Amino acid sequence: SSGINAEWPLRPGLSRTAGRITTTSVAPTLACFNGAVPRAAQLHTTRTIRDETTSEGALMAAAEGMRVIPTRSQSAKEMLYLFVQDLCKQNIGEEGYKYFPFALGLFTTIGACNVLNLLPYVEMPTQIIGCTVAMSATIIGGVTIKCIQKHKLDFFSFFFPAGAPLGLAPLLVPVEMISFFSRAISLGVRLGANLTAGHMIMHIIADFGAQLTASGSVLGPVTCLALLPITVLEMAVAMIQAYVFSMLTTMYIRDTIELH
């Protein structure tokens, strides 16, 4: 959109960027004014920049084409949106909206990787325990830095519960520190270990069924058919693990906000 901006003129070339909207004031050189542009001649233009690499841009791109009467895909998007929104509200509280894009991206990324792991000859990062531990350590590290920035020295009260006897400090402080920083490992190991265990079961059954089929046994095809319900179960486990990872992450964020 464009028009004459007499209320808020800016210097030529000065721009202001907020999210995906860039606002720029342009001062054209008019011969009739001999190069001097009056305030009323400041031209105000606004253009939209698509940046789907940011969480806000991805959400706005996903919302394009929405209808009053939703289609099936739109209903699925809205259900996913509300599901993650309720997760943030319940675990973080009123400040949960700040972390909604992060929680939504975390849940959808891990869920998609977990489901794709079930395809033959496909290995996604969530199946590798080293990758999941690195992801969880990054999250816990970021949460810790955010907590220190907000609470400063009060952050260390996290390791000594309120009301505890001072004489127990040499015992409680190391235990609480181990409990706090072990989240960086346990969060990732839980995700990777559960997925790896399910895939190992599927691999063992498929290998056993292939050997029975090759030997001409009648139980070979029956064993292979048993993979169908197991695959459905693994798909459910994949989404549950994505939910558990996202839920624990939001709970850890709440703990750092409220110093629990």
PDB file of C-alpha atoms in Angstrom:
ATOM      1  CA  SER A   1       0.000   0.000   0.000  1.00  0.00           C
ATOM      2  CA  SER A   2       1.190   3.541  -0.610  1.00  0.00           C
ATOM      3  CA  GLY A   3       0.066   7.022   0.219  1.00  0.00           C
ATOM      4  CA  ILE A   4       1.162  10.417   1.486  1.00  0.00           C
ATOM      5  CA  ASN A   5       2.464  10.348   5.039  1.00  0.00           C
ATOM      6  CA  ALA A   6       2.303  13.812   6.605  1.00  0.00           C
ATOM      7  CA  GLU A   7       2.071  12.508  10.162  1.00  0.00           C
ATOM      8  CA  TRP A   8       5.329  10.614  10.469  1.00  0.00           C
ATOM      9  CA  PRO A   9       7.953  11.617   7.868  1.00  0.00           C
ATOM     10  CA  LEU A  10      11.310   9.890   7.965  1.00  0.00           C
ATOM     11  CA  ARG A  11      14.615  10.748   6.412  1.00  0.00           C
ATOM     12  CA  PRO A  12      15.254   9.342   2.922  1.00  0.00           C
ATOM     13  CA  GLY A  13      16.393   5.742   3.076  1.00  0.00           C
ATOM     14  CA  LEU A  14      15.455   5.248   6.743  1.00  0.00           C
ATOM     15  CA  SER A  15      13.582   1.985   7.268  1.00  0.00           C
ATOM     16  CA  ARG A  16      12.020   0.131  10.160  1.00  0.00           C
ATOM     17  CA  THR A  17      11.649  -3.660  10.157  1.00  0.00           C
ATOM     18  CA  ALA A  18       9.256  -5.538  12.439  1.00  0.00           C
ATOM     19  CA  GLY A  19       8.754  -9.218  11.721  1.00  0.00           C
ATOM     20  CA  ARG A  20       7.774  -9.609   8.095  1.00  0.00           C
ATOM     21  CA  ILE A  21       6.699  -5.972   7.491  1.00  0.00           C
ATOM     22  CA  THR A  22       9.189  -3.369   6.323  1.00  0.00           C
ATOM     23  CA  THR A  23       8.124   0.289   6.332  1.00  0.00           C
ATOM     24  CA  THR A  24      10.148   2.818   4.386  1.00  0.00           C
ATOM     25  CA  SER A  25       9.805   6.553   3.811  1.00  0.00           C
ATOM     26  CA  VAL A  26      10.851   7.764   0.384  1.00  0.00           C
ATOM     27  CA  ALA A  27      11.582  11.407  -0.385  1.00  0.00           C
ATOM     28  CA  PRO A  28      11.445  11.867  -4.165  1.00  0.00           C
ATOM     29  CA  THR A  29      13.403  14.641  -5.776  1.00  0.00           C
ATOM     30  CA  LEU A  30      10.938  16.931  -7.521  1.00  0.00           C
ATOM     31  CA  ALA A  31      12.149  19.524  -9.982  1.00  0.00           C
ATOM     32  CA  CYS A  32       9.383  21.925  -9.023  1.00  0.00           C
ATOM     33  CA  PHE A  33      10.709  22.066  -5.456  1.00  0.00           C
ATOM     34  CA  ASN A  34      14.342  22.448  -6.591  1.00  0.00           C
ATOM     35  CA  GLY A  35      15.421  19.419  -4.614  1.00  0.00           C
ATOM     36  CA  ALA A  36      13.739  20.498  -1.347  1.00  0.00           C
ATOM     37  CA  VAL A  37      10.973  18.088  -0.428  1.00  0.00           C
ATOM     38  CA  PRO A  38       8.301  19.424   1.940  1.00  0.00           C
ATOM     39  CA  ARG A  39       6.855  17.288   4.743  1.00  0.00           C
ATOM     40  CA  ALA A  40       3.605  16.681   2.865  1.00  0.00           C
ATOM     41  CA  ALA A  41       5.522  15.172  -0.066  1.00  0.00           C
ATOM     42  CA  GLN A  42       7.077  12.392   1.985  1.00  0.00           C
ATOM     43  CA  LEU A  43       5.920   9.164   0.339  1.00  0.00           C
ATOM     44  CA  HIS A  44       5.113   6.362   2.737  1.00  0.00           C
ATOM     45  CA  THR A  45       5.311   2.825   1.361  1.00  0.00           C
ATOM     46  CA  THR A  46       4.856  -0.565   3.000  1.00  0.00           C
ATOM     47  CA  ARG A  47       5.869  -3.878   1.525  1.00  0.00           C
ATOM     48  CA  THR A  48       5.608  -7.384   2.925  1.00  0.00           C
ATOM     49  CA  ILE A  49       8.705  -9.561   3.028  1.00  0.00           C
ATOM     50  CA  ARG A  50       8.152 -13.327   3.182  1.00  0.00           C
ATOM     51  CA  ASP A  51      10.549 -14.900   5.661  1.00  0.00           C
ATOM     52  CA  GLU A  52       9.437 -18.445   6.382  1.00  0.00           C
ATOM     53  CA  THR A  53      12.686 -19.264   8.183  1.00  0.00           C
ATOM     54  CA  THR A  54      11.388 -17.533  11.332  1.00  0.00           C
ATOM     55  CA  SER A  55       8.726 -19.034  13.570  1.00  0.00           C
ATOM     56  CA  GLU A  56       6.387 -16.072  13.012  1.00  0.00           C
ATOM     57  CA  GLY A  57       6.845 -16.252   9.253  1.00  0.00           C
ATOM     58  CA  ALA A  58       6.162 -19.987   9.225  1.00  0.00           C
ATOM     59  CA  LEU A  59       2.948 -19.481  11.198  1.00  0.00           C
ATOM     60  CA  MET A  60       1.772 -16.723   8.859  1.00  0.00           C
ATOM     61  CA  ALA A  61       2.608 -18.855   5.816  1.00  0.00           C
ATOM     62  CA  ALA A  62       0.643 -21.759   7.311  1.00  0.00           C
ATOM     63  CA  ALA A  63      -2.340 -19.457   7.888  1.00  0.00           C
ATOM     64  CA  GLU A  64      -2.540 -18.386   4.252  1.00  0.00           C
ATOM     65  CA  GLY A  65      -5.630 -19.548   2.417  1.00  0.00           C
ATOM     66  CA  MET A  66      -7.689 -20.082   5.574  1.00  0.00           C
ATOM     67  CA  ARG A  67     -11.453 -20.262   5.015  1.00  0.00           C
ATOM     68  CA  VAL A  68     -14.468 -19.465   7.178  1.00  0.00           C
ATOM     69  CA  ILE A  69     -15.721 -23.004   6.563  1.00  0.00           C
ATOM     70  CA  PRO A  70     -12.548 -25.001   7.167  1.00  0.00           C
ATOM     71  CA  THR A  71     -11.361 -27.809   4.951  1.00  0.00           C
ATOM     72  CA  ARG A  72      -9.966 -31.022   6.401  1.00  0.00           C
ATOM     73  CA  SER A  73      -6.395 -29.802   6.215  1.00  0.00           C
ATOM     74  CA  GLN A  74      -7.355 -26.496   7.810  1.00  0.00           C
ATOM     75  CA  SER A  75      -9.197 -28.304  10.611  1.00  0.00           C
ATOM     76  CA  ALA A  76      -6.089 -30.404  11.234  1.00  0.00           C
ATOM     77  CA  LYS A  77      -3.946 -27.254  11.401  1.00  0.00           C
ATOM     78  CA  GLU A  78      -6.345 -25.600  13.827  1.00  0.00           C
ATOM     79  CA  MET A  79      -6.458 -28.699  16.047  1.00  0.00           C
ATOM     80  CA  LEU A  80      -2.654 -28.814  16.129  1.00  0.00           C
ATOM     81  CA  TYR A  81      -2.511 -25.082  16.867  1.00  0.00           C
ATOM     82  CA  LEU A  82      -4.978 -25.339  19.759  1.00  0.00           C
ATOM     83  CA  PHE A  83      -3.298 -28.474  21.107  1.00  0.00           C
ATOM     84  CA  VAL A  84       0.113 -26.827  21.409  1.00  0.00           C
ATOM     85  CA  GLN A  85      -1.458 -23.588  22.633  1.00  0.00           C
ATOM     86  CA  ASP A  86      -3.172 -25.412  25.502  1.00  0.00           C
ATOM     87  CA  LEU A  87       0.093 -27.186  26.276  1.00  0.00           C
ATOM     88  CA  CYS A  88       1.887 -23.849  26.665  1.00  0.00           C
ATOM     89  CA  LYS A  89      -0.907 -22.317  28.752  1.00  0.00           C
ATOM     90  CA  GLN A  90      -1.104 -25.259  31.136  1.00  0.00           C
ATOM     91  CA  ASN A  91       2.629 -25.696  31.680  1.00  0.00           C
ATOM     92  CA  ILE A  92       3.968 -22.141  31.409  1.00  0.00           C
ATOM     93  CA  GLY A  93       0.984 -19.963  32.311  1.00  0.00           C
ATOM     94  CA  GLU A  94       0.149 -16.503  31.027  1.00  0.00           C
ATOM     95  CA  GLU A  95       3.611 -16.058  29.505  1.00  0.00           C
ATOM     96  CA  GLY A  96       3.176 -19.219  27.469  1.00  0.00           C
ATOM     97  CA  TYR A  97       2.246 -17.296  24.312  1.00  0.00           C
ATOM     98  CA  LYS A  98       5.848 -16.069  24.067  1.00  0.00           C
ATOM     99  CA  TYR A  99       7.076 -19.625  23.687  1.00  0.00           C
ATOM    100  CA  PHE A 100       4.233 -20.925  21.524  1.00  0.00           C
ATOM    101  CA  PRO A 101       6.102 -20.706  18.172  1.00  0.00           C
ATOM    102  CA  PHE A 102       9.055 -22.540  19.696  1.00  0.00           C
ATOM    103  CA  ALA A 103       6.840 -25.262  21.208  1.00  0.00           C
ATOM    104  CA  LEU A 104       4.897 -25.672  17.969  1.00  0.00           C
ATOM    105  CA  GLY A 105       8.061 -26.000  15.899  1.00  0.00           C
ATOM    106  CA  LEU A 106       9.557 -28.416  18.411  1.00  0.00           C
ATOM    107  CA  PHE A 107       6.496 -30.682  18.483  1.00  0.00           C
ATOM    108  CA  THR A 108       5.956 -30.765  14.719  1.00  0.00           C
ATOM    109  CA  THR A 109       9.638 -31.282  13.904  1.00  0.00           C
ATOM    110  CA  ILE A 110      10.155 -34.121  16.370  1.00  0.00           C
ATOM    111  CA  GLY A 111       6.809 -35.724  15.472  1.00  0.00           C
ATOM    112  CA  ALA A 112       7.562 -35.632  11.739  1.00  0.00           C
ATOM    113  CA  CYS A 113      11.073 -37.041  12.244  1.00  0.00           C
ATOM    114  CA  ASN A 114       9.759 -39.813  14.491  1.00  0.00           C
ATOM    115  CA  VAL A 115       7.150 -40.904  11.942  1.00  0.00           C
ATOM    116  CA  LEU A 116       9.594 -40.713   9.026  1.00  0.00           C
ATOM    117  CA  ASN A 117      11.940 -42.959  10.977  1.00  0.00           C
ATOM    118  CA  LEU A 118       9.474 -45.798  10.403  1.00  0.00           C
ATOM    119  CA  LEU A 119      10.089 -45.748   6.652  1.00  0.00           C
ATOM    120  CA  PRO A 120      12.593 -48.263   5.265  1.00  0.00           C
ATOM    121  CA  TYR A 121      16.138 -46.984   4.724  1.00  0.00           C
ATOM    122  CA  VAL A 122      15.311 -43.677   6.415  1.00  0.00           C
ATOM    123  CA  GLU A 123      17.270 -42.487   9.430  1.00  0.00           C
ATOM    124  CA  MET A 124      16.260 -39.169  10.964  1.00  0.00           C
ATOM    125  CA  PRO A 125      18.164 -37.290  13.714  1.00  0.00           C
ATOM    126  CA  THR A 126      15.670 -38.255  16.435  1.00  0.00           C
ATOM    127  CA  GLN A 127      16.720 -41.907  16.094  1.00  0.00           C
ATOM    128  CA  ILE A 128      20.352 -41.051  16.879  1.00  0.00           C
ATOM    129  CA  ILE A 129      20.806 -40.665  20.634  1.00  0.00           C
ATOM    130  CA  GLY A 130      23.777 -38.355  20.128  1.00  0.00           C
ATOM    131  CA  CYS A 131      21.603 -35.931  18.148  1.00  0.00           C
ATOM    132  CA  THR A 132      18.748 -36.033  20.655  1.00  0.00           C
ATOM    133  CA  VAL A 133      21.129 -35.434  23.565  1.00  0.00           C
ATOM    134  CA  ALA A 134      22.719 -32.519  21.710  1.00  0.00           C
ATOM    135  CA  MET A 135      19.252 -31.052  21.097  1.00  0.00           C
ATOM    136  CA  SER A 136      18.186 -31.445  24.719  1.00  0.00           C
ATOM    137  CA  ALA A 137      21.494 -30.031  25.990  1.00  0.00           C
ATOM    138  CA  THR A 138      21.028 -26.993  23.743  1.00  0.00           C
ATOM    139  CA  ILE A 139      17.492 -26.467  25.066  1.00  0.00           C
ATOM    140  CA  ILE A 140      18.514 -26.787  28.726  1.00  0.00           C
ATOM    141  CA  GLY A 141      21.498 -24.507  28.121  1.00  0.00           C
ATOM    142  CA  GLY A 142      19.285 -21.856  26.525  1.00  0.00           C
ATOM    143  CA  VAL A 143      16.714 -22.132  29.311  1.00  0.00           C
ATOM    144  CA  THR A 144      19.465 -21.743  31.922  1.00  0.00           C
ATOM    145  CA  ILE A 145      20.898 -18.645  30.234  1.00  0.00           C
ATOM    146  CA  LYS A 146      17.403 -17.145  30.010  1.00  0.00           C
ATOM    147  CA  CYS A 147      16.839 -17.807  33.708  1.00  0.00           C
ATOM    148  CA  ILE A 148      20.142 -16.188  34.700  1.00  0.00           C
ATOM    149  CA  GLN A 149      19.341 -13.124  32.574  1.00  0.00           C
ATOM    150  CA  LYS A 150      15.965 -12.743  34.273  1.00  0.00           C
ATOM    151  CA  HIS A 151      16.746 -13.578  37.905  1.00  0.00           C
ATOM    152  CA  LYS A 152      20.466 -12.749  38.107  1.00  0.00           C
ATOM    153  CA  LEU A 153      21.941 -14.135  41.368  1.00  0.00           C
ATOM    154  CA  ASP A 154      18.536 -15.373  42.532  1.00  0.00           C
ATOM    155  CA  PHE A 155      19.012 -18.185  40.022  1.00  0.00           C
ATOM    156  CA  PHE A 156      21.235 -20.024  42.517  1.00  0.00           C
ATOM    157  CA  SER A 157      18.331 -20.295  44.956  1.00  0.00           C
ATOM    158  CA  PHE A 158      17.103 -22.946  42.538  1.00  0.00           C
ATOM    159  CA  PHE A 159      19.652 -25.333  44.078  1.00  0.00           C
ATOM    160  CA  PHE A 160      18.608 -24.750  47.693  1.00  0.00           C
ATOM    161  CA  PRO A 161      14.894 -25.244  48.450  1.00  0.00           C
ATOM    162  CA  ALA A 162      13.212 -22.534  50.499  1.00  0.00           C
ATOM    163  CA  GLY A 163      12.726 -23.457  54.140  1.00  0.00           C
ATOM    164  CA  ALA A 164      15.391 -26.151  54.158  1.00  0.00           C
ATOM    165  CA  PRO A 165      17.816 -26.149  57.139  1.00  0.00           C
ATOM    166  CA  LEU A 166      21.069 -24.383  56.375  1.00  0.00           C
ATOM    167  CA  GLY A 167      23.040 -27.329  57.738  1.00  0.00           C
ATOM    168  CA  LEU A 168      21.771 -29.494  54.868  1.00  0.00           C
ATOM    169  CA  ALA A 169      23.193 -27.138  52.240  1.00  0.00           C
ATOM    170  CA  PRO A 170      26.367 -29.209  51.597  1.00  0.00           C
ATOM    171  CA  LEU A 171      24.121 -32.188  50.838  1.00  0.00           C
ATOM    172  CA  LEU A 172      21.199 -30.545  49.055  1.00  0.00           C
ATOM    173  CA  VAL A 173      23.118 -28.215  46.743  1.00  0.00           C
ATOM    174  CA  PRO A 174      25.110 -30.951  44.920  1.00  0.00           C
ATOM    175  CA  VAL A 175      22.006 -33.143  44.655  1.00  0.00           C
ATOM    176  CA  GLU A 176      19.922 -30.307  43.204  1.00  0.00           C
ATOM    177  CA  MET A 177      22.682 -29.321  40.791  1.00  0.00           C
ATOM    178  CA  ILE A 178      22.982 -32.901  39.515  1.00  0.00           C
ATOM    179  CA  SER A 179      19.195 -33.120  39.223  1.00  0.00           C
ATOM    180  CA  PHE A 180      19.020 -29.844  37.284  1.00  0.00           C
ATOM    181  CA  PHE A 181      21.811 -30.445  34.781  1.00  0.00           C
ATOM    182  CA  SER A 182      20.979 -34.130  34.267  1.00  0.00           C
ATOM    183  CA  ARG A 183      17.899 -32.924  32.382  1.00  0.00           C
ATOM    184  CA  ALA A 184      20.180 -32.121  29.455  1.00  0.00           C
ATOM    185  CA  ILE A 185      20.958 -35.843  29.132  1.00  0.00           C
ATOM    186  CA  SER A 186      17.752 -37.516  30.323  1.00  0.00           C
ATOM    187  CA  LEU A 187      15.511 -35.490  28.006  1.00  0.00           C
ATOM    188  CA  GLY A 188      17.387 -36.584  24.898  1.00  0.00           C
ATOM    189  CA  VAL A 189      18.114 -40.148  26.015  1.00  0.00           C
ATOM    190  CA  ARG A 190      14.428 -40.753  26.749  1.00  0.00           C
ATOM    191  CA  LEU A 191      13.481 -39.758  23.209  1.00  0.00           C
ATOM    192  CA  GLY A 192      16.241 -41.628  21.414  1.00  0.00           C
ATOM    193  CA  ALA A 193      16.054 -44.790  23.531  1.00  0.00           C
ATOM    194  CA  ASN A 194      12.297 -45.237  23.129  1.00  0.00           C
ATOM    195  CA  LEU A 195      12.488 -44.887  19.354  1.00  0.00           C
ATOM    196  CA  THR A 196      15.516 -47.146  19.065  1.00  0.00           C
ATOM    197  CA  ALA A 197      13.848 -49.869  21.154  1.00  0.00           C
ATOM    198  CA  GLY A 198      10.740 -49.874  18.959  1.00  0.00           C
ATOM    199  CA  HIS A 199      12.781 -50.031  15.774  1.00  0.00           C
ATOM    200  CA  MET A 200      14.842 -52.917  17.132  1.00  0.00           C
ATOM    201  CA  ILE A 201      11.656 -54.894  17.837  1.00  0.00           C
ATOM    202  CA  MET A 202      10.404 -54.260  14.303  1.00  0.00           C
ATOM    203  CA  HIS A 203      13.768 -55.265  12.863  1.00  0.00           C
ATOM    204  CA  ILE A 204      13.878 -58.514  14.856  1.00  0.00           C
ATOM    205  CA  ILE A 205      10.331 -59.514  13.839  1.00  0.00           C
ATOM    206  CA  ALA A 206      10.938 -58.627  10.180  1.00  0.00           C
ATOM    207  CA  ASP A 207      14.205 -60.585  10.109  1.00  0.00           C
ATOM    208  CA  PHE A 208      12.585 -63.570  11.792  1.00  0.00           C
ATOM    209  CA  GLY A 209       9.659 -63.475   9.342  1.00  0.00           C
ATOM    210  CA  ALA A 210      12.009 -63.262   6.363  1.00  0.00           C
ATOM    211  CA  GLN A 211      13.959 -66.306   7.563  1.00  0.00           C
ATOM    212  CA  LEU A 212      10.751 -68.326   8.061  1.00  0.00           C
ATOM    213  CA  THR A 213       9.506 -67.329   4.609  1.00  0.00           C
ATOM    214  CA  ALA A 214      12.817 -68.273   2.993  1.00  0.00           C
ATOM    215  CA  SER A 215      12.677 -71.691   4.680  1.00  0.00           C
ATOM    216  CA  GLY A 216       9.180 -72.307   3.300  1.00  0.00           C
ATOM    217  CA  SER A 217       7.414 -72.200   6.652  1.00  0.00           C
ATOM    218  CA  VAL A 218       3.721 -71.277   6.797  1.00  0.00           C
ATOM    219  CA  LEU A 219       4.427 -68.997   9.756  1.00  0.00           C
ATOM    220  CA  GLY A 220       6.596 -66.704   7.625  1.00  0.00           C
ATOM    221  CA  PRO A 221       3.797 -64.624   6.040  1.00  0.00           C
ATOM    222  CA  VAL A 222       1.910 -64.599   9.357  1.00  0.00           C
ATOM    223  CA  THR A 223       4.950 -63.178  11.136  1.00  0.00           C
ATOM    224  CA  CYS A 224       5.353 -60.516   8.468  1.00  0.00           C
ATOM    225  CA  LEU A 225       1.681 -59.529   8.808  1.00  0.00           C
ATOM    226  CA  ALA A 226       2.289 -59.028  12.525  1.00  0.00           C
ATOM    227  CA  LEU A 227       4.367 -55.979  11.580  1.00  0.00           C
ATOM    228  CA  LEU A 228       1.237 -54.040  10.601  1.00  0.00           C
ATOM    229  CA  PRO A 229      -0.200 -53.573  14.133  1.00  0.00           C
ATOM    230  CA  ILE A 230       3.310 -53.036  15.474  1.00  0.00           C
ATOM    231  CA  THR A 231       3.868 -50.272  12.906  1.00  0.00           C
ATOM    232  CA  VAL A 232       0.627 -48.584  13.954  1.00  0.00           C
ATOM    233  CA  LEU A 233       1.725 -48.856  17.583  1.00  0.00           C
ATOM    234  CA  GLU A 234       5.107 -47.345  16.742  1.00  0.00           C
ATOM    235  CA  MET A 235       3.419 -44.410  14.991  1.00  0.00           C
ATOM    236  CA  ALA A 236       1.459 -43.741  18.171  1.00  0.00           C
ATOM    237  CA  VAL A 237       4.643 -44.017  20.229  1.00  0.00           C
ATOM    238  CA  ALA A 238       6.379 -41.593  17.866  1.00  0.00           C
ATOM    239  CA  MET A 239       3.758 -38.888  18.439  1.00  0.00           C
ATOM    240  CA  ILE A 240       3.608 -39.600  22.182  1.00  0.00           C
ATOM    241  CA  GLN A 241       7.373 -39.147  22.449  1.00  0.00           C
ATOM    242  CA  ALA A 242       7.124 -35.839  20.587  1.00  0.00           C
ATOM    243  CA  TYR A 243       4.429 -34.742  23.034  1.00  0.00           C
ATOM    244  CA  VAL A 244       6.449 -35.854  26.076  1.00  0.00           C
ATOM    245  CA  PHE A 245       9.550 -34.016  24.838  1.00  0.00           C
ATOM    246  CA  SER A 246       7.579 -30.819  24.202  1.00  0.00           C
ATOM    247  CA  MET A 247       5.697 -31.086  27.506  1.00  0.00           C
ATOM    248  CA  LEU A 248       8.878 -31.527  29.559  1.00  0.00           C
ATOM    249  CA  THR A 249      10.515 -28.647  27.713  1.00  0.00           C
ATOM    250  CA  THR A 250       7.635 -26.301  28.554  1.00  0.00           C
ATOM    251  CA  MET A 251       7.712 -27.489  32.171  1.00  0.00           C
ATOM    252  CA  TYR A 252      11.426 -26.727  32.386  1.00  0.00           C
ATOM    253  CA  ILE A 253      10.752 -23.277  30.960  1.00  0.00           C
ATOM    254  CA  ARG A 254       8.108 -22.702  33.647  1.00  0.00           C
ATOM    255  CA  ASP A 255      10.541 -23.799  36.371  1.00  0.00           C
ATOM    256  CA  THR A 256      13.096 -21.241  35.265  1.00  0.00           C
ATOM    257  CA  ILE A 257      10.489 -18.483  35.038  1.00  0.00           C
ATOM    258  CA  GLU A 258       9.111 -19.128  38.524  1.00  0.00           C
ATOM    259  CA  LEU A 259      12.327 -20.537  40.072  1.00  0.00           C
ATOM    260  CA  HIS A 260      10.687 -23.766  41.225  1.00  0.00           C
TER     261      HIS A 260
END
